[in-house]
Coordinates of C-alpha atoms in Angstrom, one line a residue:
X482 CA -1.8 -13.1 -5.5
X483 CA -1.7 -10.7 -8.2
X484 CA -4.4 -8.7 -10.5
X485 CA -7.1 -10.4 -12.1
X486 CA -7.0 -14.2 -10.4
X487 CA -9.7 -16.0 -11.0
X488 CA -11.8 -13.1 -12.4
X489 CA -13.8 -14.5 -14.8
X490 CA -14.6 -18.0 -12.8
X491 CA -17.6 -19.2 -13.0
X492 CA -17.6 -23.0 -12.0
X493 CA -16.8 -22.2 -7.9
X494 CA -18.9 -22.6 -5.3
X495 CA -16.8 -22.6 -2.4
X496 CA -13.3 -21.3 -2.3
X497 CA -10.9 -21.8 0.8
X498 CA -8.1 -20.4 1.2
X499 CA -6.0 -20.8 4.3
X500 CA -2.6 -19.0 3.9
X501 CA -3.8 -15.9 2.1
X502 CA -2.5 -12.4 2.9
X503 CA -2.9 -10.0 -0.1
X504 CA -4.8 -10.0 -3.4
X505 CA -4.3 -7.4 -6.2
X506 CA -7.2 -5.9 -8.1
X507 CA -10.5 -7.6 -9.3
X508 CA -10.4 -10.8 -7.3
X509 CA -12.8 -13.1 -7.8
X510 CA -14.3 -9.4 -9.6
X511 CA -16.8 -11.1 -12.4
X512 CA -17.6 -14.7 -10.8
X513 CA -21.0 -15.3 -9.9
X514 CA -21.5 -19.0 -8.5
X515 CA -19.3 -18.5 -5.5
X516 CA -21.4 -18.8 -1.8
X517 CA -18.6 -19.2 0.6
X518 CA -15.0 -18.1 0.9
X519 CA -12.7 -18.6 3.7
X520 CA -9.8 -16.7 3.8
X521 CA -8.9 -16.3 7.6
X522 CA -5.4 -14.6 6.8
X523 CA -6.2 -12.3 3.9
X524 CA -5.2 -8.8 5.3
X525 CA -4.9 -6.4 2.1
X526 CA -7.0 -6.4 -0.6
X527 CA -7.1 -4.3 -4.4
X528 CA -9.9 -2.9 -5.8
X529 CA -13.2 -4.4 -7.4
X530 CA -12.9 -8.0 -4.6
X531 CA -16.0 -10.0 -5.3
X532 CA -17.2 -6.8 -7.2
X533 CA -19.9 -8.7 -9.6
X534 CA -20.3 -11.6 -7.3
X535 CA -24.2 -11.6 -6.5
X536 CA -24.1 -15.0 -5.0
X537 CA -21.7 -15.5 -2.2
X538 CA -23.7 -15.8 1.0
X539 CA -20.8 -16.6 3.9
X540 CA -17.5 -14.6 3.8
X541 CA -15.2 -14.7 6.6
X542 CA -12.5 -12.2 6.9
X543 CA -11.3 -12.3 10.3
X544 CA -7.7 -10.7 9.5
X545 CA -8.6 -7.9 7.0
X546 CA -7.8 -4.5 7.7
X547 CA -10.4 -2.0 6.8
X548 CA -7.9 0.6 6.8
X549 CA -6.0 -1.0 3.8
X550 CA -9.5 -1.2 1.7
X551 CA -9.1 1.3 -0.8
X552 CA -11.7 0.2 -3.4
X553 CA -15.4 1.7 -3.0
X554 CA -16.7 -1.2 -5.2
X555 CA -15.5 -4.3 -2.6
X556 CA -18.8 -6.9 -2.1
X557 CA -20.7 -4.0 -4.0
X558 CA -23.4 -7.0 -5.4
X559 CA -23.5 -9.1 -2.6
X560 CA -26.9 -8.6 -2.3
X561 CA -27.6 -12.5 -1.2
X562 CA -24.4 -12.3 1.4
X563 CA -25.7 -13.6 5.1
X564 CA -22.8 -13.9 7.2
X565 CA -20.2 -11.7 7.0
X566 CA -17.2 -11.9 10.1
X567 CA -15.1 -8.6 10.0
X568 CA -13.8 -8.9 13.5
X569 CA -11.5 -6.1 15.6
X570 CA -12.0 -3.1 13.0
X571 CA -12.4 0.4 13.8
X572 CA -16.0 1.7 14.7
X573 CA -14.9 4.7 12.2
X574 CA -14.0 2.4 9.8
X575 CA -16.8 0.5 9.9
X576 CA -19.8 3.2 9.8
X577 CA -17.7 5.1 6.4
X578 CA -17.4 1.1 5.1
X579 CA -21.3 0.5 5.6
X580 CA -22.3 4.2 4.5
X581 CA -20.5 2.7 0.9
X582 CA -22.5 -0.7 1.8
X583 CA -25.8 -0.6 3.1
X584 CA -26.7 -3.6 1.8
X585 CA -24.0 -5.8 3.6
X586 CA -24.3 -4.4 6.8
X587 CA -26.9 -6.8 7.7
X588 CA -24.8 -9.9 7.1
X589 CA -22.2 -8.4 9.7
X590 CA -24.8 -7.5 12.2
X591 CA -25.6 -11.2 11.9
X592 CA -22.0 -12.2 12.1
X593 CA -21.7 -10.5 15.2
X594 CA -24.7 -11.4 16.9
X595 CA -23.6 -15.3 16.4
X596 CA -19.7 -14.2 17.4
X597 CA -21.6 -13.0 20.9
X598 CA -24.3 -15.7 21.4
X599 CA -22.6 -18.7 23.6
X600 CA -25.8 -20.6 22.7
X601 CA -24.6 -21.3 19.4
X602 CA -22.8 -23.9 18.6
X603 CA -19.4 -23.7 17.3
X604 CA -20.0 -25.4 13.7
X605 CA -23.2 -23.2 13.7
X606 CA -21.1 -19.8 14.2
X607 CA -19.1 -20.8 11.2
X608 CA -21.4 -21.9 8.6
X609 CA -18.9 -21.7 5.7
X610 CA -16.3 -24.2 7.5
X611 CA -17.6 -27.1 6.1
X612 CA -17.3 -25.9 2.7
X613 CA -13.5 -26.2 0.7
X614 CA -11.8 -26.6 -2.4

């Protein structure tokens, strides 16, 4: 997907998709009603991804490539996210990511504590599953 898809959308809630492996700049960048977005393939994204978005709560990500994140300003508002899954990065990667973040570090620090706990239920690991377009 190209520059500017969906940028200005605010009627979505919940956004799935599947088959996603790249997205150009300012994704989803002004939207503020998304909660949850499941894109388990997405690998590369632009600058300004979710950039505005103060509402999304659940983001899984468990193909993206930290490494191929240029933009200093992805999730910058996600101030209510809860859950975020950024599985296999580099440790490097991460701490320069969250030292841009601090206030999403959290929601991964959650994600990983339910990727770890075999207590939790499956459907409960993956809260956003449920929720599709």
């Amino acid at each position: 997907i190209g520059n500017n898809f969906l940028n200005t959308s605010n009627s979505l809630v919940s956004l799935e998709l599947p088959n996603l492996l790249k997205v150009g700049n300012n994704f989803l960048g002004d939207g503020d009603n998304l909660k949850y977005l499941i894109v388990p393939k997405l690998r590369s994204i632009g600058d300004y991804f979710l950039y505005q978005n103060s509402t999304i709560e659940s983001l899984e990500l468990p193909s993206l490539d930290l490494s191929l994140v240029s933009g200093a300003y992805f999730l910058r508002d996600a101030g209510r996210l809860k859950y975020l899954f950024l599985p296999d990065q580099d440790e490097n990667l991460l701490k320069n990511f969250f030292n841009r973040n601090p206030k999403i570090q959290k929601a991964y620090l959650n994600a990983k504590t339910l990727e770890h706990n075999p207590l939790i239920e499956n459907n409960e690991k993956e809260p956003a599953s449920s929720h599709s377009l």
